[in-house]
XYZ file of C-alpha atoms in Angstrom:
700
model
C 55.557 103.178 49.129
C 59.022 104.572 48.215
C 59.298 108.347 48.078
C 59.143 109.880 44.610
C 59.824 113.361 43.284
C 56.795 113.279 40.963
C 53.292 111.963 41.466
C 50.051 111.614 39.509
C 46.676 111.583 41.287
C 43.873 110.072 39.186
C 40.167 110.197 40.028
C 37.730 108.235 37.858
C 34.359 109.923 38.256
C 31.026 109.443 36.535
C 31.399 112.431 34.220
C 35.158 112.569 33.596
C 38.620 111.371 34.533
C 40.420 114.057 36.545
C 44.192 113.950 37.073
C 46.823 116.183 38.687
C 50.612 115.900 38.496
C 52.742 117.351 41.307
C 56.538 117.619 41.416
C 58.955 118.621 44.140
C 60.923 121.783 43.428
C 63.195 122.819 46.248
C 61.106 123.104 49.404
C 57.875 123.597 47.481
C 55.571 121.896 45.011
C 54.761 122.584 41.391
C 51.591 121.495 39.615
C 53.390 120.550 36.447
C 50.348 119.121 34.650
C 46.666 118.360 35.010
C 43.972 116.801 32.844
C 40.198 116.477 32.637
C 39.039 113.804 30.186
C 35.233 114.006 29.929
C 33.177 110.976 28.945
C 30.860 111.291 25.920
C 27.937 110.752 28.317
C 27.616 110.557 32.085
C 28.294 106.940 33.041
C 24.967 106.691 34.873
C 23.032 107.423 31.660
C 20.798 104.446 30.832
C 22.310 101.929 28.374
C 25.825 103.408 28.651
C 28.673 100.856 28.988
C 30.506 102.395 31.944
C 33.486 99.999 31.920
C 34.174 100.524 28.232
C 33.976 104.308 28.587
C 36.409 104.261 31.510
C 38.946 102.214 29.548
C 38.674 104.500 26.532
C 39.093 107.517 28.809
C 42.199 106.054 30.465
C 43.634 105.207 27.046
C 43.164 108.811 25.880
C 44.741 110.117 29.087
C 47.825 107.898 28.638
C 48.187 108.963 25.012
C 48.311 112.643 25.984
C 50.359 112.374 29.199
C 53.600 110.566 30.001
C 53.681 108.951 33.444
C 57.379 108.073 33.473
C 58.646 107.101 36.936
C 56.081 109.181 38.796
C 54.064 107.559 41.576
C 50.438 106.912 40.622
C 47.637 107.060 43.214
C 43.947 106.524 42.419
C 40.734 106.616 44.448
C 37.499 104.677 44.687
C 34.261 106.620 45.226
C 32.779 106.600 48.699
C 29.840 104.473 47.538
C 32.162 101.549 46.795
C 33.945 101.563 50.160
C 33.332 101.830 53.899
C 34.613 104.313 56.450
C 34.036 103.754 60.154
C 35.369 105.603 63.189
C 35.809 104.175 66.679
C 37.329 105.329 69.957
C 39.804 103.041 71.711
C 40.866 103.035 75.347
C 44.438 104.113 76.145
C 46.687 101.193 75.127
C 50.323 100.563 74.337
C 51.195 101.494 70.740
C 52.236 97.921 69.908
C 48.751 96.652 70.802
C 46.808 99.175 68.724
C 46.823 97.079 65.520
C 45.501 94.023 67.352
C 42.647 95.990 68.919
C 41.873 97.775 65.654
C 41.621 94.436 63.848
C 39.053 93.249 66.400
C 37.166 96.539 66.017
C 37.274 96.205 62.220
C 35.643 92.783 62.446
C 32.745 94.398 64.313
C 32.420 97.538 62.184
C 32.863 96.194 58.645
C 29.628 94.568 57.408
C 31.500 91.763 55.631
C 33.768 88.928 56.797
C 37.220 90.391 57.341
C 38.817 87.909 54.945
C 36.627 89.259 52.122
C 37.832 92.864 52.347
C 40.938 94.944 51.846
C 41.267 97.424 54.697
C 43.558 99.938 56.338
C 43.319 102.252 59.323
C 44.562 105.582 60.612
C 45.141 106.548 64.253
C 44.056 110.005 65.451
C 45.311 111.184 68.832
C 45.726 114.619 70.353
C 49.085 115.249 72.027
C 47.433 116.285 75.294
C 44.837 113.477 75.371
C 45.211 109.761 76.182
C 42.149 108.916 74.064
C 42.768 107.190 70.759
C 40.427 107.378 67.782
C 40.864 105.255 64.673
C 39.445 105.540 61.205
C 38.879 102.194 59.504
C 38.678 102.199 55.701
C 37.689 99.087 53.750
C 36.442 97.772 50.409
C 35.381 94.282 49.378
C 37.923 92.354 47.337
C 35.324 91.834 44.619
C 34.744 95.558 44.193
C 38.411 96.506 44.223
C 39.221 93.793 41.648
C 36.508 95.108 39.334
C 37.718 98.688 39.805
C 41.369 97.813 39.152
C 40.539 95.779 36.036
C 40.128 99.016 34.062
C 43.651 100.122 35.029
C 45.126 96.702 34.248
C 43.570 96.775 30.779
C 45.748 99.827 30.046
C 48.855 98.467 31.834
C 48.549 101.356 34.275
C 50.372 100.528 37.516
C 49.043 101.936 40.788
C 51.213 102.575 43.837
C 48.295 103.288 46.184
C 44.505 103.234 46.257
C 42.406 105.227 48.724
C 38.902 106.659 49.208
C 37.873 109.852 47.424
C 36.713 111.621 50.644
C 40.063 110.799 52.272
C 41.856 112.427 49.331
C 39.639 115.523 49.659
C 40.554 115.741 53.342
C 44.284 115.408 52.540
C 44.020 118.269 50.037
C 42.262 120.505 52.569
C 44.707 119.590 55.364
C 47.729 120.407 53.180
C 46.283 123.700 51.930
C 45.469 124.897 55.477
C 48.535 123.453 57.242
C 50.270 126.826 57.575
C 47.131 128.564 58.930
C 44.716 125.893 60.195
C 41.146 127.047 60.950
C 40.417 127.527 64.639
C 36.948 126.001 64.285
C 35.528 123.075 62.333
C 34.910 123.010 58.584
C 32.330 120.965 56.684
C 33.673 119.743 53.331
C 30.644 119.030 51.152
C 31.613 117.152 47.989
C 28.508 116.624 45.826
C 29.218 113.938 43.238
C 27.123 112.456 40.470
C 25.308 109.738 42.416
C 26.159 110.587 46.014
C 27.590 113.182 48.377
C 30.524 113.061 50.800
C 30.084 114.885 54.113
C 33.526 115.390 55.660
C 33.736 117.155 59.020
C 37.213 118.459 59.830
C 38.127 119.718 63.291
C 41.577 120.194 64.836
C 43.166 116.748 65.066
C 40.141 114.779 63.841
C 38.115 113.813 60.787
C 34.659 112.258 60.379
C 32.954 111.376 57.143
C 29.705 109.958 55.833
C 28.447 109.375 52.304
C 24.772 109.370 51.351
C 22.983 108.492 48.118
C 22.114 111.838 46.604
C 24.004 113.791 43.967
C 23.895 115.445 40.570
C 21.778 112.643 39.118
C 18.881 113.607 41.396
C 18.812 117.085 39.849
C 18.909 115.595 36.340
C 16.062 113.195 37.114
C 13.967 116.094 38.459
C 14.335 117.827 35.083
C 13.431 114.590 33.261
C 10.169 114.370 35.231
C 9.311 118.070 34.969
C 10.012 118.642 31.253
C 9.382 115.086 29.956
C 12.755 114.895 28.181
C 15.483 112.245 27.932
C 18.182 111.840 30.561
C 20.884 113.076 28.161
C 18.921 116.235 27.287
C 18.148 116.877 30.952
C 21.859 116.557 31.803
C 22.706 119.107 29.108
C 19.976 121.440 30.370
C 21.304 121.177 33.929
C 24.867 122.045 32.867
C 23.636 125.122 30.994
C 21.208 126.199 33.718
C 23.257 129.201 34.828
C 23.124 130.835 31.378
C 19.806 129.451 30.122
C 16.860 131.760 29.450
C 14.772 129.163 31.291
C 16.884 129.451 34.468
C 13.856 130.280 36.641
C 11.866 127.256 35.447
C 14.895 125.012 35.861
C 15.412 126.211 39.420
C 11.742 125.594 40.292
C 11.979 122.051 38.904
C 15.036 121.302 41.047
C 13.971 123.154 44.210
C 12.695 119.992 45.877
C 16.058 118.295 45.366
C 17.788 121.329 46.893
C 15.659 120.851 50.008
C 16.295 117.086 50.182
C 20.044 117.592 49.819
C 20.211 120.169 52.615
C 18.002 118.032 54.863
C 20.340 115.049 54.441
C 23.367 117.258 55.199
C 21.627 118.540 58.349
C 20.903 114.959 59.352
C 24.562 113.990 58.976
C 25.799 117.068 60.802
C 23.263 116.545 63.592
C 24.428 112.973 64.104
C 28.072 114.069 64.192
C 27.287 116.729 66.787
C 25.365 114.199 68.895
C 28.488 112.034 69.263
C 30.912 114.967 69.474
C 29.204 117.294 71.893
C 31.997 119.889 71.910
C 32.104 120.210 68.126
C 32.090 123.673 66.578
C 31.564 123.679 62.801
C 31.411 127.236 61.452
C 31.899 127.091 57.670
C 31.239 124.982 54.569
C 33.523 124.335 51.593
C 31.493 123.250 48.554
C 33.109 120.901 46.012
C 31.955 119.252 42.798
C 30.359 120.542 39.591
C 26.909 120.474 41.200
C 27.866 123.619 43.140
C 27.770 125.477 39.821
C 23.972 125.135 39.798
C 22.313 128.546 40.164
C 21.289 129.382 43.708
C 22.689 126.239 45.365
C 25.410 128.042 47.324
C 22.926 130.612 48.622
C 20.347 127.930 49.473
C 22.835 125.825 51.457
C 24.159 128.909 53.218
C 20.710 130.077 54.316
C 19.595 126.675 55.583
C 22.807 125.665 57.365
C 23.316 129.180 58.753
C 27.000 129.046 57.826
C 29.056 130.736 55.122
C 29.638 128.552 52.055
C 32.824 128.926 49.991
C 33.972 127.382 46.712
C 37.698 126.904 46.009
C 39.145 129.051 43.257
C 42.640 127.552 43.165
C 45.376 126.009 45.287
C 47.582 128.267 47.387
C 50.538 126.015 48.272
C 51.557 124.904 44.787
C 53.200 126.876 42.026
C 51.422 126.994 38.673
C 52.370 127.776 35.145
C 51.024 131.268 34.594
C 49.436 130.237 31.299
C 47.282 127.579 32.994
C 46.608 129.322 36.285
C 43.186 130.528 35.141
C 42.268 126.999 33.969
C 43.150 125.519 37.344
C 41.170 128.226 39.148
C 38.134 127.460 36.989
C 38.374 123.695 37.591
C 39.392 123.741 41.269
C 35.876 122.565 42.198
C 36.617 119.257 40.459
C 40.364 118.814 41.057
C 40.501 118.637 44.863
C 40.318 114.822 44.951
C 43.057 114.369 42.333
C 45.169 116.994 44.134
C 44.898 115.062 47.410
C 45.809 111.811 45.633
C 48.935 113.360 44.141
C 49.944 114.605 47.613
C 49.727 111.022 48.905
C 52.011 109.887 46.093
C 54.646 112.315 47.414
C 54.137 111.232 51.038
C 52.563 114.569 52.037
C 49.153 113.230 53.094
C 47.654 113.596 56.579
C 45.659 110.344 56.412
C 47.346 107.335 54.851
C 44.690 104.836 53.839
C 45.965 102.410 51.210
C 43.359 99.758 50.322
C 45.349 98.338 47.416
C 45.163 94.495 47.582
C 47.764 93.018 49.902
C 49.367 90.814 47.229
C 49.961 93.882 45.031
C 51.470 95.801 47.942
C 53.786 92.870 48.715
C 54.942 92.761 45.106
C 55.610 96.520 45.150
C 57.641 96.250 48.367
C 59.653 93.291 47.078
C 60.501 95.089 43.851
C 61.573 98.227 45.710
C 63.873 96.174 47.954
C 65.579 94.191 45.168
C 68.491 96.664 44.707
C 69.180 96.545 48.452
C 69.066 92.732 48.448
C 71.670 92.620 45.657
C 73.872 95.070 47.541
C 73.523 93.064 50.764
C 74.437 89.841 48.965
C 77.563 91.489 47.527
C 78.575 92.717 50.967
C 78.026 89.256 52.426
C 80.224 87.695 49.740
C 83.001 90.199 50.383
C 82.697 89.651 54.128
C 83.023 85.874 53.751
C 86.193 86.333 51.698
C 87.711 88.608 54.305
C 86.743 86.167 57.055
C 88.543 83.330 55.277
C 91.654 85.482 54.825
C 91.769 86.468 58.515
C 90.879 83.052 59.992
C 94.328 82.201 61.335
C 95.382 85.723 62.287
C 92.178 86.337 64.308
C 91.936 83.033 66.214
C 92.217 84.735 69.611
C 89.559 87.311 68.791
C 87.290 84.491 67.586
C 87.539 82.625 70.886
C 86.778 85.782 72.848
C 83.743 86.425 70.640
C 82.542 82.849 71.144
C 82.555 83.301 74.915
C 80.509 86.494 74.561
C 77.967 84.723 72.345
C 77.719 81.883 74.862
C 76.916 84.363 77.649
C 74.242 86.031 75.503
C 72.734 82.637 74.668
C 72.406 81.703 78.326
C 70.645 84.999 78.982
C 68.164 84.347 76.162
C 67.459 80.819 77.483
C 66.839 82.195 80.964
C 64.417 84.778 79.624
C 62.620 82.106 77.571
C 62.162 79.930 80.660
C 60.703 82.866 82.556
C 58.273 83.706 79.738
C 57.276 80.049 79.490
C 56.379 80.077 83.171
C 54.302 83.222 82.667
C 52.489 81.485 79.818
C 51.661 78.494 82.025
C 50.267 80.861 84.654
C 48.110 82.613 82.040
C 46.776 79.262 80.846
C 45.255 78.419 84.195
C 42.883 80.004 86.678
C 41.579 83.469 85.926
C 43.772 83.870 82.851
C 42.218 80.848 81.162
C 38.746 81.998 82.193
C 39.305 85.376 80.551
C 40.564 83.746 77.367
C 37.534 81.463 77.364
C 35.162 84.415 77.734
C 36.452 86.057 74.581
C 36.740 82.771 72.693
C 32.991 82.400 73.140
C 32.485 85.243 70.696
C 33.690 83.040 67.829
C 31.085 80.411 68.759
C 28.324 83.013 68.530
C 29.535 84.785 65.393
C 26.225 84.063 63.654
C 24.155 85.794 66.324
C 24.484 89.286 64.895
C 22.660 88.301 61.701
C 19.820 86.887 63.823
C 19.700 90.048 65.942
C 19.499 92.201 62.844
C 16.570 90.100 61.623
C 14.839 90.528 65.006
C 15.428 94.286 64.938
C 13.910 94.418 61.468
C 10.831 92.600 62.777
C 10.633 95.036 65.682
C 10.734 98.038 63.359
C 8.085 96.479 61.110
C 5.556 96.769 63.966
C 5.373 100.532 63.565
C 2.004 101.126 61.878
C -1.354 102.772 62.597
C -3.516 100.956 65.133
C -6.126 100.098 62.500
C -3.667 99.116 59.765
C -3.989 95.668 58.228
C -1.306 93.186 57.235
C -0.920 94.866 53.842
C -0.020 98.235 55.328
C 2.235 100.231 52.979
C 3.852 103.322 54.590
C 4.484 104.914 51.206
C 0.768 104.819 50.331
C -0.029 106.177 53.793
C 2.244 109.185 53.255
C 1.067 109.648 49.657
C -2.460 110.158 50.977
C -1.746 113.838 51.651
C -1.178 113.417 55.361
C 0.837 115.945 57.300
C 4.402 114.910 58.151
C 3.488 114.895 61.843
C 1.045 112.048 61.056
C 3.584 109.763 59.312
C 3.773 106.349 60.967
C 7.419 105.859 60.160
C 10.761 105.575 61.906
C 14.142 106.464 60.443
C 17.037 104.463 61.875
C 20.323 106.348 62.171
C 22.421 103.620 63.767
C 22.223 100.094 65.151
C 25.078 99.285 67.533
C 25.627 95.665 68.613
C 28.299 95.245 71.290
C 29.586 91.934 72.672
C 29.934 91.804 76.476
C 31.923 88.765 77.654
C 30.993 86.705 80.670
C 30.557 83.109 81.790
C 27.968 81.107 79.859
C 25.147 79.522 81.873
C 25.144 75.792 82.400
C 28.709 75.200 81.221
C 32.070 75.502 82.943
C 35.124 76.760 81.007
C 36.868 74.055 79.019
C 39.767 73.717 76.617
C 39.545 75.898 73.542
C 37.945 73.946 70.733
C 36.786 71.129 73.016
C 33.345 69.518 73.081
C 33.733 68.477 76.724
C 31.695 71.481 77.889
C 28.569 70.316 76.074
C 26.038 69.025 78.616
C 23.686 66.160 77.957
C 20.656 68.399 77.439
C 19.845 72.048 76.779
C 20.672 74.483 79.551
C 17.867 76.520 81.061
C 17.605 80.077 79.763
C 18.652 82.744 82.274
C 15.726 84.190 84.170
C 14.669 87.774 83.615
C 15.830 88.980 87.010
C 15.543 92.553 88.194
C 19.319 92.988 88.213
C 21.480 93.202 85.107
C 22.761 89.845 83.786
C 26.435 88.987 84.128
C 26.600 86.165 81.581
C 27.902 86.541 78.034
C 25.557 88.785 76.070
C 25.147 91.321 73.309
C 24.018 94.874 74.023
C 21.923 96.400 71.253
C 21.332 100.138 70.858
C 18.959 101.442 68.164
C 18.927 105.199 67.557
C 16.803 107.102 65.101
C 14.030 109.619 64.559
C 10.326 109.709 63.775
C 8.338 112.618 62.346
C 5.127 111.539 64.112
C 3.881 114.055 66.657
C 2.886 111.255 69.067
C 6.270 109.569 69.027
C 5.643 107.505 72.199
C 2.897 105.564 70.414
C 5.402 104.424 67.756
C 8.132 103.511 70.211
C 5.550 101.695 72.346
C 4.806 99.379 69.416
C 8.481 98.444 69.180
C 8.693 97.922 72.940
C 5.593 95.715 72.885
C 7.210 93.500 70.290
C 10.363 93.149 72.394
C 8.349 92.208 75.457
C 6.264 89.682 73.518
C 9.390 88.078 72.041
C 11.636 88.039 75.081
C 12.018 84.254 74.555
C 12.353 84.145 70.724
C 11.955 80.705 69.181
C 14.956 79.308 67.351
C 17.300 81.853 68.879
C 20.312 81.084 71.111
C 19.538 84.021 73.390
C 16.941 85.625 75.634
C 16.051 89.320 75.325
C 16.624 91.098 78.643
C 14.263 94.016 79.202
C 15.398 95.326 82.588
C 14.562 98.942 83.338
C 18.231 99.872 83.543
C 19.026 98.355 80.149
C 16.049 99.422 78.066
C 15.527 103.152 77.645
C 13.800 105.529 75.279
C 14.818 109.163 75.150
C 13.334 111.846 72.951
C 14.506 115.071 71.480
C 11.482 116.832 70.066
C 11.338 119.597 67.539
C 8.726 122.225 66.853
C 6.172 120.101 64.980
C 2.527 120.358 65.854
C 1.678 118.397 68.946
C 5.297 117.585 69.690
C 6.484 117.557 73.258
C 9.075 115.983 75.501
C 8.381 112.433 76.569
C 10.281 110.114 78.886
C 10.720 106.435 79.461
C 12.466 104.252 82.037
C 16.181 104.858 82.097
C 19.254 104.139 84.200
C 18.649 103.710 87.893
C 19.498 106.750 89.967
C 17.897 109.408 87.753
C 15.160 111.479 89.312
C 11.590 111.194 88.024
C 10.699 114.402 86.107
C 7.625 116.366 87.080
C 5.935 115.823 83.719
C 6.481 112.057 83.601
C 2.783 111.401 83.214
C 2.446 113.694 80.210
C -0.738 113.149 78.152
C -0.293 110.776 75.247
C 2.484 108.725 76.812
C 0.258 106.062 78.328
C 1.284 103.131 80.496
C 4.499 101.709 79.161
C 5.894 98.595 80.791
C 9.548 97.887 80.221
C 10.509 96.043 83.396
C 11.194 92.377 83.882
C 8.032 90.357 84.229
C 5.899 93.128 82.761
C 6.128 95.752 85.501
C 4.686 99.102 84.528
C 6.524 102.326 83.877
C 5.136 103.894 87.025
C 7.127 101.372 89.084
C 10.466 102.271 87.525
C 12.752 105.300 87.612
C 12.583 107.636 84.642
C 15.074 109.862 82.861
C 14.246 113.213 81.369
C 15.454 114.529 78.061
C 17.744 117.103 79.649
C 19.415 114.406 81.759
C 19.774 111.684 79.124
C 20.590 113.733 76.037
C 21.073 117.442 76.801
C 19.601 119.754 74.201
C 21.748 122.336 72.556
C 21.599 124.438 69.428
C 22.194 122.414 66.269
C 20.783 119.100 67.515
C 17.098 119.832 66.990
C 15.993 118.912 63.489
C 14.586 121.747 61.457
C 11.673 119.527 60.425
C 10.652 118.863 64.041
C 11.415 115.126 64.118
C 11.639 113.301 67.470
C 14.822 111.412 68.310
C 14.648 108.084 70.128
C 17.079 105.552 71.578
C 16.131 101.960 72.456
C 18.629 99.805 74.321
C 18.265 96.158 75.357
C 20.419 93.041 75.759
C 20.412 89.562 74.268
C 21.607 87.146 76.970
C 23.323 84.163 75.362
C 22.431 80.592 76.172
C 25.072 77.865 76.374
C 27.129 76.829 73.355
C 25.345 73.489 73.484
C 22.008 75.237 72.931
C 23.504 77.228 70.098
C 24.811 74.063 68.424
C 21.434 72.335 68.838
C 19.697 75.242 67.147
C 22.339 75.309 64.432
C 21.900 71.573 63.778
C 18.126 71.932 63.641
C 18.387 74.799 61.161
C 20.640 72.801 58.874
C 18.456 69.703 59.144
C 15.446 71.682 57.944
C 14.812 71.023 54.221
C 13.908 74.690 53.764
C 16.902 76.776 52.648
C 18.457 78.798 55.472
C 18.129 82.602 55.273
C 20.952 84.358 53.496
C 22.918 87.229 54.947
C 21.260 89.529 52.421
C 17.758 88.480 53.495
C 18.573 88.842 57.183
C 19.899 92.365 56.681
C 17.091 93.497 54.329
C 15.333 96.494 55.974
C 11.585 96.477 56.469
C 9.356 98.552 54.216
C 8.454 100.780 57.110
C 11.974 101.936 57.963
C 14.592 104.114 56.349
C 17.983 102.943 57.525
C 20.961 105.245 57.174
C 23.340 103.148 55.042
C 26.835 104.326 54.514
C 25.648 105.333 51.127
C 28.035 106.933 48.897
C 29.505 108.957 46.230
C 30.838 108.564 42.763
C 32.947 111.034 40.892
């Protein structure tokens, strides 16, 4: 995007359109204009035409404000997009994009050709480790979002995620005096909340489905009023004579919001063990609710601040008080305007590629015209000097001939290197990774199997019609809930030679044997063939957590040879482990399960309630395998233990792939079946007994 001297940042929320205009002035910035265009009703109000209201709002904004030649940057809410973070091994800079693309294909839950995506590299100067943030949105969603801007002939130069813009605003404001410790940016929107953890040189974000609407709906239920009246009552809560009753009606939502923030922060700290988050910055109109700042502060045990302006931009004195009053809602638009001026810390532009290409071509047109003029002048001069420069021409020809021979020699050498790579170990390595394309449908099957595994969690006497919601509604204590909450499911491809088939030419059918290859045996040692490693992490509130995890383990053991699957589940003691981090709930206590070989057996391995748990190949019992204690597998430290006393668990196993021939046979059988094959949506549908942790989101 070409550099501009002026920039508009536009955020389309659920309650209003917020916009900020920044302009360069010397070495500093001036906020030359800003706007908040409220919608007649919150867009999530039942029966409200959201698209029509957005277009009317944009039309009003354009009538009151002249864009001119300023850059225009907009954002999509977190609930419409995806943000994933991954660590890469030290690699050459020119290979980073290639590796990131492969990582994006694994992290983004849609085919890569169906999304618009961008990435940002994070690397400390004194560390070889590379971390990347991958930001993506489906082409369908971005087209629908941009249609409102097209209807008003409003041209965008960049499109990013709202939480990224919030981070850019914070990074710019604190650039001259960066905090020594981490900061939690908590942006509570209308339908969801962005949790953005900022530490020196890094950023991590998550969006979950809880926001201002939850408070409004609590008032609807408590006072039996319409959504519109409840929204009005919520906005006036701070000055209402019924403030105490309003607070009591919303108190449960306060608790749920803080619990979800603690869950996000706990997960971040579990993967960043040296993290040190010491303060919270609250953003969004929801933080105007009475008592919310104090409630969050008491439960997170950290000071909570609300912005009251922007320090690094100059303001018109007449509007300074307005900006200070609206700073809670303008941070996203402020960060977007910074990106339009090229002052952002994270550049994530998810504008469709064809639009970006058109922008780049248009920006280069003046240079193309100038280059063509220079070429024409040069050709005229060359014609004029042809005869007078004959000697110089011959000398130049000899130099070109020498350079050409050098290029040909280098090409021959590279060609030889390519031939070497195409044979022997080089070809074998290529073949190992090419296998992944053949098994690209396996992940959907694994997700379906995991869902079946999680569905086994139920009371021992529960029938087939067991409903966990009815169980919990029966007045049972939280420590008696038969439920698991999944934080993350990680599926990693591990290359290796396939059984029963030697490497062959890429794309060839010559490696297909006459009949199916035998499945690899469940040996005591780890398999070395191509496989997927699956890690499921989560929590359960049940006091006897081992009983719940045992049910999942039993299902894995019983389905080690799943029918209609091109893989065998490997349940070796060094690949399947369960670790627990227990809280303070009644009856809770540390429990262990078989873990990596080499760990010492803890003294309390046979703790009451654990029972005989067999994880080993061939059904060997837990007493025959090494165990890992909580302190060894996942060291406890302050901040990781849930306030509600939930137990954390990790289950890891491997799916050993059969030959490609077996996979094709199963594929052919599935497509020959008259019953319709399962859709991606049905395979990824969570069971009723689990709460997955979707990258839920935020709007406005």
